[in-house]
């Protein structure tokens, strides 16, 4: 995206081939994407709010994109001035004129009814004279695909004002305060307000400079906007005059501040935009007066309808005071594509009394800078007092931001940036060799730098979605260098260098040391979980005395049933430890005086003991087989034979504390990990996992956790075809890739078993003995990377 994308004549058709009509299924998909781009909720989530303006907005979008029969949505391929390619979506003119909207004069003096204005906005496509551009889809240099709603569509929607007490604002704080209303949180694209004098420079093709911004949304509001999109309107005329993207550096500084500016004071809008601030604030994509506007002008002037245009079928703009087919989006304040005037009356006595004289100086200064050809067309204007600079508004915005962030959970962008800088410090201290593949850096170093005591990083919850765009932005700050792959197709394939003296990295290191000192630890302990807090699971072998053995030897019943066991969970269950089981035999030997006087360390075998340990049953005895039974054996051999004859059991124990969680006969239930080839592809693998429910691990939660940690796709099967049947309520998880080592390390909590950073901070602690790994024929065994 470059300055004045569509400012040059013909720029909206360059490289464009014949317009192609979209199929109905594609229009439905496009409609869903538009709802997601415009609102913080989609579909039923929007309707559930039961706000009149949301309902009308969705109906209009339905009619605009899922167009009635005889009308189409067209796509046009464009080549942008930057060399990138984009797709422009256009909506053909609506059907025969019909008057379904009354023209409410929003420019009249006095207080207006908010409900009357909202109910007068159209619910069908209001342009009857010409085809209008409605959406632009493009992929920027960071490989992010964005869908941008254009001015003709935005003009037909209720503006993001929220429901005011009066539509006659008295100061810019009214506009700013509406950002905190319930309705404003539903609009995803925030609005920026500028002075009327600034609009003529925007219409000429200039980007919006930081110094010309009149009011600015909160950081939380900006982070909700996809692609950093904002709309721009002027004071006294809330209909958008342009739409663009917040400049990348401003977005990063304001929404994700470093260098100790995380507090409320450091995040005041006045520190970033407003009078005296230099640099571009918003890069304009589509504005009133550009080539898109020129090519969509109506073929038949609205003047042909006479003074009563609405009565004859033209659709009126209830807020703009005109009709949509007048070539100015139905706004009487829009003048010939060159300037936008205020149309709402508001009390400005206070502003004039304080800065009336400076207004003239400010406007003159703007004019002088533009005449000199400077890009800072929106230069210092003394009357532009940011509402964020007022103490009450700032306090309110800060409290709303905090409460909103608390409701939405952890900020994954902050987690990502902190882990990024921490991983760089580790790489520098360990002198790790560079270049390094980005995939290795992400898996082995960045994920490993996420603190184990806090929330896990979910890359999909960040504004970047993938690691590539994030590293590209970090490269633009100068803290790292990236390199391309050998074939040149991937420009961000390798991490090639780290600037160890970069100011952002040094500031993070200072803040990190302060955090260490405050916690009373040393640097090596920051973000490391306490070993004493980690709970481990262990499987303990237990033994059960068979009934025929206890009856034949007439053993003490209390000892056999573990009545006096140390733990309440085992008392009276018959589950004995190896020591308790051995004690039964020792007591019997002593009771029956079976020590062999002729041999040291030997024991005599009497009849009952021989029957219990050595007698072969008739079922197992082979025909003609003769058996000799021992009369004296070594004590060691006798004990081994005794343990061998016991029925097996086990206990699942939580350590430390030796808390028994479960007792069971036989061995512990296995957790099966099986690796196989993908169907039809012997170069790719699938890893299957089942049995985790036996240890209290929910299958769905584990599936999501593994997908986030190892960046792999996953699925849940309740009745896998061609596989052993599952118990009721059990599932089998299927993951893409060969993950036998990673899953074993994750489930056991042993980070040393693999080098993958996603294992760090495992919440699981299964005994290694219950993990059963099986590799299908031909599957290679993976070594530690």
XYZ file of C-alpha atoms in Angstrom:
785
model
C 0.000 0.000 0.000
C 1.379 3.393 -0.973
C 0.225 6.958 -0.437
C -2.797 7.875 -2.579
C -3.410 4.333 -3.800
C -6.276 5.341 -6.105
C -5.457 9.022 -6.504
C -4.065 8.798 -10.031
C -6.539 8.769 -12.876
C -7.247 5.237 -14.044
C -5.599 3.618 -11.029
C -8.787 1.720 -10.217
C -8.709 -0.048 -13.612
C -4.960 -0.534 -14.277
C -4.154 -4.178 -14.855
C -7.807 -5.036 -14.504
C -9.331 -7.637 -16.766
C -12.995 -8.085 -17.507
C -15.157 -7.875 -14.392
C -16.396 -11.313 -13.331
C -19.694 -11.898 -11.533
C -19.451 -13.896 -8.310
C -21.414 -17.077 -7.809
C -24.078 -17.058 -5.107
C -22.049 -19.373 -2.856
C -19.041 -17.050 -3.167
C -21.232 -14.057 -2.347
C -22.409 -15.749 0.858
C -18.829 -16.410 1.904
C -17.909 -12.833 1.083
C -20.858 -11.598 3.171
C -19.584 -13.535 6.203
C -16.114 -12.061 5.759
C -17.553 -8.541 5.553
C -19.477 -9.019 8.808
C -16.295 -10.238 10.463
C -14.334 -7.256 9.122
C -16.932 -4.700 10.227
C -18.104 -6.022 13.584
C -16.562 -7.697 16.611
C -19.204 -10.435 16.317
C -20.787 -12.096 13.292
C -24.167 -13.473 12.295
C -26.346 -14.471 15.221
C -23.942 -12.864 17.678
C -24.778 -9.484 16.187
C -28.515 -10.087 16.096
C -28.494 -11.303 19.695
C -27.574 -7.806 20.815
C -31.052 -6.714 19.572
C -29.881 -3.237 18.616
C -31.870 -1.606 15.832
C -28.856 -0.174 14.020
C -27.074 -3.555 13.985
C -30.130 -5.296 12.568
C -30.501 -2.715 9.805
C -26.768 -2.806 9.048
C -26.811 -6.576 8.581
C -29.881 -6.451 6.346
C -28.218 -3.868 4.129
C -25.025 -5.965 3.873
C -27.140 -8.988 2.947
C -28.842 -7.062 0.160
C -25.578 -5.489 -1.019
C -23.600 -8.721 -1.329
C -26.099 -11.573 -1.547
C -27.742 -9.505 -4.270
C -31.305 -10.133 -5.529
C -31.870 -11.674 -8.934
C -30.850 -9.377 -11.758
C -28.145 -7.635 -9.728
C -24.553 -8.790 -9.288
C -21.399 -8.461 -7.255
C -18.409 -8.231 -9.608
C -14.723 -8.913 -8.973
C -11.924 -7.045 -10.736
C -8.234 -7.936 -10.580
C -5.978 -4.885 -10.102
C -2.267 -4.194 -10.066
C -1.513 -1.654 -7.321
C 1.080 1.128 -7.706
C 3.311 -0.813 -5.300
C 3.366 -3.744 -7.732
C 1.172 -5.947 -5.555
C -2.047 -7.459 -6.799
C -5.491 -6.893 -5.323
C -9.129 -7.747 -5.981
C -11.783 -5.030 -6.168
C -15.409 -6.026 -5.526
C -18.159 -3.896 -7.079
C -21.928 -3.861 -6.565
C -24.078 -3.198 -9.608
C -26.826 -0.588 -9.466
C -29.997 -1.544 -7.643
C -33.257 -2.233 -9.445
C -35.967 0.261 -10.390
C -36.225 3.250 -8.078
C -38.568 2.853 -5.159
C -38.989 5.078 -2.145
C -38.527 2.988 1.006
C -36.667 5.608 3.011
C -37.784 8.979 4.282
C -35.228 11.755 4.143
C -34.508 12.935 7.695
C -32.787 16.305 7.667
C -29.855 15.781 10.046
C -28.575 19.274 9.342
C -31.457 20.988 11.046
C -30.908 22.971 14.194
C -31.899 21.492 17.555
C -31.782 18.063 19.114
C -32.560 15.110 16.845
C -34.081 11.753 17.696
C -31.415 9.052 17.537
C -34.031 6.363 16.879
C -35.545 8.345 14.003
C -32.150 8.648 12.313
C -31.270 4.964 12.750
C -34.666 3.732 11.524
C -34.306 5.869 8.394
C -31.089 4.209 7.220
C -31.728 1.941 4.208
C -31.940 -1.842 4.476
C -31.597 -2.332 0.694
C -28.808 -1.187 -1.607
C -29.468 2.562 -2.032
C -27.468 3.237 -5.239
C -29.730 3.053 -8.302
C -27.705 5.005 -10.865
C -24.224 3.410 -11.043
C -22.012 0.494 -10.039
C -20.183 1.179 -6.778
C -16.921 -0.274 -5.393
C -17.664 -1.835 -2.014
C -14.650 -3.953 -0.977
C -10.916 -4.281 -1.619
C -8.996 -7.468 -0.892
C -5.211 -7.387 -0.931
C -2.117 -9.059 0.520
C 0.401 -6.613 1.959
C 4.190 -6.890 2.205
C 3.817 -8.812 5.475
C 1.723 -11.443 3.669
C -1.418 -10.499 5.571
C -4.661 -10.712 3.589
C -7.055 -7.879 4.422
C -10.612 -7.124 3.354
C -11.280 -3.365 3.353
C -14.824 -1.960 3.160
C -14.919 1.096 0.895
C -16.747 4.417 1.237
C -19.945 3.639 -0.735
C -20.665 0.747 1.647
C -19.672 2.666 4.785
C -21.882 5.606 3.768
C -24.949 3.366 3.725
C -24.305 2.046 7.252
C -25.158 3.887 10.472
C -21.994 5.726 11.542
C -20.108 4.388 14.612
C -21.383 7.078 16.943
C -23.027 5.020 19.655
C -26.321 6.295 21.042
C -25.682 9.875 22.188
C -27.731 11.973 24.523
C -27.857 14.571 21.771
C -26.628 14.717 18.187
C -25.326 18.244 18.695
C -21.838 17.630 20.156
C -20.289 20.539 21.939
C -16.694 19.384 21.891
C -14.414 16.686 20.593
C -14.711 14.862 23.908
C -18.219 13.841 22.893
C -16.812 12.036 19.906
C -14.108 10.413 21.961
C -16.428 9.389 24.756
C -18.630 7.523 22.327
C -15.781 5.071 21.810
C -16.522 3.785 25.285
C -20.246 3.214 24.689
C -21.609 -0.289 24.361
C -22.422 0.180 20.666
C -18.916 1.374 19.744
C -17.444 -1.874 20.993
C -19.530 -3.693 18.375
C -17.920 -1.836 15.462
C -14.543 -3.386 14.687
C -13.228 -0.435 12.638
C -12.684 2.587 14.934
C -13.164 6.172 13.776
C -10.689 9.074 13.815
C -11.900 12.685 13.778
C -10.085 15.552 12.009
C -10.799 19.211 11.313
C -12.709 20.207 8.177
C -9.668 22.045 6.801
C -7.711 18.790 6.798
C -10.226 17.030 4.536
C -9.176 18.930 1.410
C -5.629 17.606 1.676
C -6.921 14.064 2.143
C -9.087 14.526 -0.965
C -5.988 15.632 -2.888
C -4.210 12.375 -2.076
C -2.187 13.143 1.069
C -1.943 10.711 3.930
C -3.247 11.839 7.316
C -0.395 13.179 9.432
C -0.207 12.626 13.190
C -0.463 16.357 13.875
C -3.851 16.607 12.154
C -5.659 14.006 14.251
C -8.424 15.497 16.427
C -9.370 12.413 18.484
C -7.895 8.939 18.724
C -9.310 5.544 19.830
C -7.994 3.581 22.793
C -5.254 0.951 22.289
C -7.695 -1.871 23.026
C -10.120 -0.572 20.377
C -7.377 -0.334 17.756
C -6.205 -3.862 18.449
C -9.686 -5.182 17.583
C -9.444 -3.743 14.069
C -8.276 -6.242 11.468
C -5.394 -4.901 9.388
C -5.078 -1.737 11.557
C -8.056 -0.233 9.670
C -9.634 3.065 10.749
C -12.241 5.331 9.204
C -11.789 9.111 9.117
C -14.493 11.737 9.522
C -14.488 15.470 10.263
C -15.835 17.369 13.251
C -19.533 17.947 12.726
C -19.901 15.377 9.931
C -19.707 11.770 11.191
C -19.925 10.119 7.755
C -16.482 8.688 6.807
C -14.515 10.737 4.293
C -11.756 8.130 4.012
C -10.617 4.729 5.218
C -7.030 3.721 5.776
C -4.518 1.936 7.973
C -2.794 3.203 11.087
C 0.895 3.649 10.302
C 2.748 0.549 11.486
C 5.227 2.296 13.777
C 2.492 4.378 15.419
C 0.378 1.260 15.940
C 3.255 -0.583 17.606
C 4.271 2.342 19.827
C 0.715 3.136 20.922
C -0.817 -0.332 21.251
C 2.265 -2.294 22.348
C 4.586 0.225 24.032
C 8.093 -0.555 25.179
C 10.705 1.421 27.072
C 8.688 1.700 30.240
C 5.584 3.282 28.652
C 3.140 0.525 29.625
C 1.348 2.656 32.220
C -1.742 4.766 31.582
C 0.315 7.965 31.390
C 2.684 6.497 28.831
C -0.231 5.353 26.627
C -2.031 8.713 26.416
C -2.952 9.505 22.822
C -1.481 12.985 23.240
C 1.965 11.415 23.442
C 1.621 10.009 19.931
C -0.741 12.189 17.850
C -1.954 15.765 17.841
C -0.324 19.190 17.511
C 3.442 19.076 17.359
C 3.680 15.378 16.450
C 5.607 14.505 13.302
C 5.144 11.734 10.782
C 2.341 9.877 9.005
C -0.566 8.791 11.194
C -2.869 6.996 8.726
C -2.086 5.650 5.257
C -5.133 6.340 3.076
C -6.600 3.485 1.029
C -9.865 4.953 -0.258
C -11.011 8.573 0.081
C -13.632 10.943 -1.224
C -12.374 12.394 -4.519
C -10.073 9.536 -5.625
C -10.324 7.493 -8.824
C -12.756 5.000 -7.268
C -15.143 7.871 -6.563
C -14.682 9.349 -10.037
C -15.467 6.102 -11.840
C -18.584 5.469 -9.743
C -20.277 8.833 -10.334
C -23.920 8.417 -11.477
C -24.642 8.644 -15.188
C -27.814 10.608 -14.497
C -27.635 13.581 -12.165
C -29.980 13.614 -9.208
C -31.020 17.074 -10.324
C -33.082 15.345 -13.011
C -35.455 14.203 -10.284
C -36.195 17.727 -9.161
C -36.278 19.071 -5.650
C -38.408 16.196 -4.324
C -35.966 13.430 -5.306
C -36.898 11.084 -2.475
C -40.573 11.168 -3.306
C -39.687 10.100 -6.870
C -37.706 7.086 -5.722
C -34.167 8.202 -4.827
C -33.010 6.884 -1.447
C -32.096 9.568 1.063
C -29.173 9.571 3.442
C -30.816 10.235 6.834
C -27.673 11.712 8.323
C -26.096 13.377 5.290
C -29.181 15.301 4.153
C -28.870 14.288 0.469
C -29.606 11.248 -1.675
C -27.133 8.452 -2.327
C -27.239 8.921 -6.102
C -26.078 12.551 -5.941
C -22.413 11.569 -6.429
C -21.464 12.582 -2.885
C -22.712 9.520 -0.987
C -25.833 11.445 0.035
C -23.947 13.944 2.189
C -24.527 17.641 1.572
C -21.244 18.418 3.319
C -19.247 16.608 0.624
C -18.323 19.138 -2.076
C -17.231 17.989 -5.560
C -14.639 15.548 -4.288
C -12.455 18.341 -2.914
C -13.645 19.252 0.583
C -15.965 18.141 3.395
C -17.933 20.641 5.490
C -19.589 20.124 8.901
C -23.341 19.492 8.731
C -24.198 19.131 12.440
C -24.568 22.152 14.678
C -22.621 22.093 17.934
C -21.760 24.557 20.654
C -18.198 25.758 20.111
C -18.247 28.906 22.240
C -15.761 27.499 24.740
C -13.361 26.440 22.062
C -13.614 29.777 20.294
C -13.062 31.730 23.501
C -9.954 29.731 24.288
C -8.423 29.313 20.889
C -10.251 31.475 18.402
C -7.195 33.457 17.536
C -4.974 30.411 17.309
C -7.462 28.726 14.920
C -6.636 31.245 12.248
C -2.927 30.806 12.831
C -3.271 27.041 12.737
C -5.218 27.038 9.476
C -2.754 29.425 7.913
C 0.103 27.167 8.982
C -1.590 24.176 7.347
C -2.071 26.100 4.122
C 1.545 27.238 4.036
C 2.910 23.716 4.534
C 0.735 22.270 1.790
C 1.620 25.041 -0.645
C 5.269 24.244 -0.025
C 4.584 20.633 -1.076
C 5.359 19.091 2.295
C 3.808 15.737 3.065
C 2.784 17.084 6.450
C -0.402 18.498 5.017
C -2.158 18.188 8.345
C 0.309 20.313 10.306
C -0.032 21.872 13.765
C -3.482 23.329 14.314
C -3.807 24.994 17.695
C -7.511 24.269 18.036
C -6.984 20.514 17.856
C -7.100 19.622 21.564
C -7.078 15.846 21.969
C -9.766 14.585 24.293
C -7.276 12.017 25.560
C -5.346 14.917 27.107
C -8.253 15.731 29.380
C -7.796 14.031 32.709
C -11.349 12.745 33.125
C -11.573 11.259 29.641
C -8.153 9.670 29.958
C -9.088 8.089 33.268
C -12.351 6.741 31.856
C -10.676 5.341 28.739
C -7.987 3.684 30.829
C -10.503 1.982 33.104
C -12.527 0.763 30.108
C -9.368 -0.575 28.464
C -8.414 -2.503 31.592
C -11.858 -3.998 32.086
C -12.079 -4.942 28.419
C -8.691 -6.628 28.514
C -9.690 -8.529 31.646
C -12.823 -9.808 29.926
C -10.998 -10.892 26.792
C -8.270 -12.766 28.651
C -4.496 -12.501 28.277
C -2.951 -10.276 25.629
C -1.137 -12.737 23.397
C 0.656 -9.938 21.555
C 2.350 -8.937 24.815
C 3.213 -12.565 25.581
C 4.702 -12.923 22.089
C 6.845 -9.779 22.316
C 8.153 -10.598 25.792
C 9.044 -14.129 24.712
C 10.705 -12.732 21.580
C 13.046 -10.418 23.482
C 13.738 -13.041 26.165
C 14.682 -15.574 23.471
C 17.053 -13.077 21.857
C 18.832 -12.525 25.183
C 19.178 -16.283 25.584
C 20.602 -16.678 22.076
C 23.131 -13.917 22.746
C 24.190 -15.335 26.124
C 24.505 -18.893 24.820
C 26.326 -17.723 21.671
C 24.087 -19.855 19.482
C 25.264 -20.020 15.897
C 23.340 -18.059 13.286
C 21.766 -18.183 10.709
C 18.975 -20.353 12.081
C 15.782 -21.478 10.297
C 12.787 -19.496 11.504
C 10.892 -22.730 12.183
C 13.666 -23.940 14.508
C 13.868 -20.582 16.250
C 10.111 -20.519 16.854
C 9.824 -24.099 18.134
C 13.054 -24.365 20.108
C 13.685 -20.849 21.410
C 10.670 -18.511 21.244
C 8.138 -20.984 22.651
C 10.658 -22.048 25.275
C 10.953 -18.426 26.433
C 7.251 -18.193 27.380
C 7.072 -18.199 31.222
C 5.743 -21.451 32.606
C 3.831 -19.699 35.406
C 1.638 -17.615 33.086
C -0.751 -18.275 30.180
C 0.522 -20.165 27.151
C 1.152 -18.349 23.886
C -1.525 -18.900 21.239
C -0.160 -17.515 17.973
C -3.604 -17.487 16.389
C -4.841 -15.105 19.088
C -2.215 -12.482 18.154
C -2.744 -9.801 15.530
C -0.046 -11.439 13.391
C -1.576 -14.971 13.261
C 1.777 -16.402 12.080
C 5.403 -16.010 13.125
C 6.528 -14.699 9.703
C 4.660 -11.363 9.750
C 5.709 -10.789 13.362
C 9.414 -11.312 12.636
C 9.110 -9.080 9.569
C 7.801 -6.263 11.761
C 10.560 -6.848 14.308
C 13.095 -6.656 11.476
C 11.696 -3.252 10.521
C 12.606 -1.993 14.012
C 16.219 -3.069 13.448
C 16.523 -5.536 16.328
C 17.016 -8.611 14.083
C 17.988 -9.437 10.513
C 16.197 -12.006 8.385
C 17.436 -13.890 5.343
C 15.789 -15.515 2.353
C 15.763 -19.181 1.431
C 18.120 -20.486 -1.260
C 15.453 -20.422 -3.957
C 14.405 -16.924 -2.904
C 10.733 -17.846 -2.560
C 10.625 -17.258 1.193
C 12.108 -13.888 2.153
C 11.904 -14.624 5.891
C 13.255 -18.190 6.043
C 16.246 -17.577 8.342
C 17.135 -15.556 11.412
C 20.547 -14.246 10.374
C 21.502 -11.714 13.039
C 20.658 -9.996 16.330
C 21.555 -6.378 17.131
C 22.624 -6.777 20.743
C 22.841 -3.007 21.433
C 19.370 -2.218 20.085
C 17.492 0.218 22.413
C 14.363 -1.985 22.652
C 16.425 -5.042 23.583
C 18.443 -3.105 26.160
C 15.286 -1.653 27.697
C 13.706 -5.100 27.952
C 16.849 -6.376 29.654
C 16.710 -3.538 32.216
C 13.029 -4.179 32.933
C 13.771 -7.884 33.221
C 16.471 -7.284 35.817
C 14.140 -5.051 37.831
C 11.556 -7.817 37.825
C 14.178 -10.264 39.093
C 15.259 -7.957 41.889
C 11.651 -7.352 42.912
C 11.035 -11.100 43.109
C 14.141 -11.620 45.239
C 15.687 -14.133 42.824
C 18.482 -14.229 40.340
C 18.253 -13.838 36.587
C 18.347 -17.555 35.916
C 15.153 -18.073 37.923
C 12.933 -15.584 36.064
C 9.997 -17.379 34.462
C 11.079 -20.767 35.841
C 8.451 -22.677 37.787
C 9.307 -23.839 41.287
C 10.271 -27.488 41.361
C 8.409 -27.975 44.624
C 5.137 -26.992 43.013
C 5.327 -29.662 40.307
C 3.157 -32.709 40.959
C 4.210 -36.073 39.574
C 2.292 -39.301 39.109
C 3.865 -42.670 39.888
C 2.684 -46.267 39.504
C 3.377 -48.528 42.497
C 3.195 -52.326 42.125
C 0.874 -54.000 44.628
C 0.084 -57.664 45.318
C -3.034 -59.626 46.254
C -2.859 -63.001 48.052
C -4.927 -65.614 46.164
C -7.751 -67.165 48.167
C -6.407 -70.744 47.932
C -3.006 -69.608 49.242
C -4.368 -67.736 52.250
C -6.757 -70.609 53.139
C -4.141 -73.332 52.628
C -1.549 -71.618 54.804
C -4.150 -70.302 57.270
C -2.670 -66.795 57.107
C -3.831 -63.981 59.364
C -6.887 -62.430 57.674
C -6.147 -58.893 58.899
C -2.656 -59.073 57.401
C -3.993 -60.485 54.120
C -6.646 -57.758 53.807
C -4.205 -54.948 54.707
C -6.409 -53.907 57.619
C -3.534 -52.067 59.262
C -2.178 -50.403 56.117
C -0.574 -46.990 56.536
C -2.911 -45.292 54.062
C -6.662 -45.184 54.451
C -7.155 -45.893 50.745
C -5.633 -49.400 51.101
C -7.116 -50.443 54.440
C -9.297 -53.564 54.034
C -8.777 -53.752 50.269
C -6.316 -56.679 50.148
C -3.811 -54.628 48.149
C -0.398 -55.244 49.747
C 2.970 -53.665 49.178
C 5.915 -55.918 48.404
C 7.199 -55.509 51.975
C 3.826 -56.462 53.469
C 3.523 -59.429 51.139
C 7.007 -60.665 52.059
C 6.196 -60.237 55.775
C 3.339 -62.760 55.403
C 5.794 -65.413 54.220
C 8.368 -64.561 56.911
C 5.740 -64.884 59.653
C 4.583 -68.252 58.270
C 8.175 -69.580 58.191
C 8.725 -68.465 61.769
C 5.345 -69.815 62.916
C 5.963 -73.263 61.363
C 9.694 -73.366 62.290
C 10.721 -74.033 58.673
C 14.339 -72.819 58.895
C 16.577 -75.670 57.604
C 19.151 -76.501 60.307
C 21.346 -78.313 57.779
C 21.806 -75.417 55.399
C 22.428 -71.756 56.168
C 19.938 -69.494 54.438
C 17.666 -72.326 53.420
C 14.006 -73.004 54.234
C 12.161 -76.294 54.532
C 9.106 -76.700 52.301
C 6.197 -78.376 54.070
C 3.072 -79.739 52.461
C 0.849 -76.616 52.526
C 3.694 -74.398 51.326
C 4.535 -76.844 48.570
C 0.915 -76.960 47.427
C 0.689 -73.165 47.420
C 3.902 -72.540 45.494
C 4.972 -75.618 43.565
C 1.972 -77.878 43.015
C 0.946 -78.044 39.351
C -2.777 -78.144 38.722
C -4.297 -81.010 36.792
C -5.257 -78.593 34.059
C -1.669 -77.531 33.454
C -0.084 -80.929 34.038
C 0.907 -82.741 30.833
C 0.094 -86.416 30.294
C 2.748 -88.744 31.702
C 4.607 -85.884 33.341
C 6.210 -86.609 36.697
C 7.118 -83.776 39.001
C 9.578 -83.713 41.859
C 8.800 -81.187 44.557
C 11.579 -79.581 46.588
C 11.852 -80.145 50.293
C 14.395 -77.383 50.956
C 15.107 -74.188 49.003
C 17.112 -71.022 49.397
C 15.254 -68.250 51.190
C 15.885 -65.872 48.254
C 14.397 -68.306 45.740
C 11.420 -68.959 47.988
C 10.624 -65.253 48.272
C 10.833 -64.808 44.481
C 8.488 -67.788 44.012
C 6.104 -66.334 46.602
C 5.928 -62.962 44.866
C 5.476 -64.695 41.522
C 2.418 -66.582 42.814
C 0.657 -63.451 44.022
C -2.042 -61.750 41.945
C -0.852 -58.423 40.569
C -2.307 -54.995 41.311
C -1.219 -51.387 41.103
C -1.783 -47.976 42.665
C -1.628 -44.601 40.939
C 0.096 -42.294 43.426
C 0.562 -38.511 43.368
C 4.002 -37.356 44.467
C 5.051 -35.715 46.687
C 2.667 -36.716 49.457
C 2.107 -40.326 48.360
C -1.581 -39.684 47.799
C -3.258 -42.725 46.243
C -5.507 -41.671 43.396
C -6.576 -45.105 42.169
C -6.257 -48.801 43.034
C -6.699 -51.521 40.454
C -6.030 -55.162 39.627
C -3.511 -56.026 36.966
C -1.150 -53.517 35.411
C -1.868 -49.813 34.829
C -3.922 -48.856 31.790
C -1.604 -47.855 28.920
C -1.678 -44.583 26.981
C -1.098 -45.717 23.394
C 0.825 -43.572 20.908
C 0.858 -45.018 17.391
C 2.567 -43.524 14.333
C 1.483 -44.510 10.821
C 1.808 -43.269 7.264
C -0.822 -40.929 5.909
C -3.097 -42.668 3.459
C -1.581 -42.550 -0.009
C 1.568 -40.729 1.123
C 4.536 -42.595 2.579
C 6.460 -39.380 3.245
C 4.033 -37.922 5.741
C 2.825 -39.294 9.042
C -0.121 -39.353 11.413
C 0.185 -39.843 15.162
C -2.717 -41.425 17.053
C -3.237 -41.128 20.803
C -5.751 -42.919 23.036
C -6.183 -43.903 26.691
C -5.481 -40.498 28.290
C -8.917 -40.432 29.959
C -7.746 -43.150 32.381
C -5.551 -40.494 33.994
C -8.069 -37.675 34.114
C -7.008 -35.943 30.876
C -9.879 -34.706 28.701
C -9.376 -35.585 25.036
C -10.703 -32.330 23.579
C -8.594 -30.153 25.883
C -5.464 -32.201 25.145
C -6.114 -31.956 21.398
C -6.236 -28.149 21.539
C -3.165 -27.978 23.765
C -1.063 -30.190 21.479
C -2.168 -28.237 18.378
C -1.068 -24.945 19.932
C 2.215 -26.260 21.333
C 3.416 -28.079 18.216
C 1.617 -26.018 15.519
C -0.067 -29.070 13.993
C -3.577 -29.884 12.876
C -5.620 -32.314 14.955
C -8.910 -34.188 14.901
C -10.992 -36.165 17.398
C -12.473 -39.558 16.474
C -15.117 -41.311 18.562
C -15.495 -44.356 16.294
C -12.280 -44.763 14.248
C -12.717 -46.949 11.164
C -10.515 -50.043 11.066
C -9.250 -49.455 14.599
C -9.970 -51.226 17.919
C -13.260 -50.113 19.421
C -13.209 -47.427 22.095
C -14.979 -47.570 25.435
C -18.020 -45.398 25.879
C -17.019 -41.788 26.479
C -13.464 -42.348 25.162
C -11.927 -40.736 22.072
C -8.883 -41.172 19.859
C -6.837 -38.086 18.922
C -5.176 -37.824 15.518
C -2.309 -35.356 14.930
C -0.470 -34.434 11.758
C 3.205 -35.406 11.802
C 5.536 -37.785 13.641
C 5.029 -36.678 17.261
C 5.894 -39.792 19.273
C 8.809 -38.122 21.088
C 7.009 -34.833 21.608
C 3.841 -36.433 22.986
C 5.828 -38.706 25.298
C 7.806 -35.750 26.627
C 4.658 -33.640 27.009
C 2.611 -36.290 28.817
C 5.429 -37.261 31.176
C 6.531 -33.663 31.749
C 10.131 -34.591 30.897
C 11.510 -31.760 28.747
C 14.825 -33.606 28.242
C 13.204 -36.219 26.020
C 12.899 -33.795 23.093
C 14.362 -30.512 21.932
C 10.973 -29.087 20.888
C 10.232 -25.900 22.832
C 6.497 -26.619 22.847
C 7.014 -29.168 25.617
C 8.149 -26.495 28.055
C 5.744 -25.881 30.924
C 3.896 -29.184 30.548
C 0.932 -29.538 32.876
C 0.963 -33.343 32.625
C 2.970 -35.830 34.677
C 2.078 -39.359 33.627
C 4.480 -42.160 34.589
C 6.729 -43.090 31.709
C 5.854 -46.752 32.245
C 2.250 -46.219 31.074
C 3.266 -44.667 27.737
C 3.174 -47.306 25.024
C 4.703 -46.163 21.711
C 4.155 -48.272 18.592
C 5.600 -47.511 15.167
C 3.870 -49.126 12.211
C 5.971 -51.053 9.695
C 8.337 -48.764 7.803
C 8.021 -45.847 10.219
C 11.511 -44.576 11.140
C 12.415 -44.107 14.799
C 13.165 -40.438 15.380
C 16.323 -39.376 17.152
C 16.692 -36.313 19.358
C 17.048 -33.212 17.241
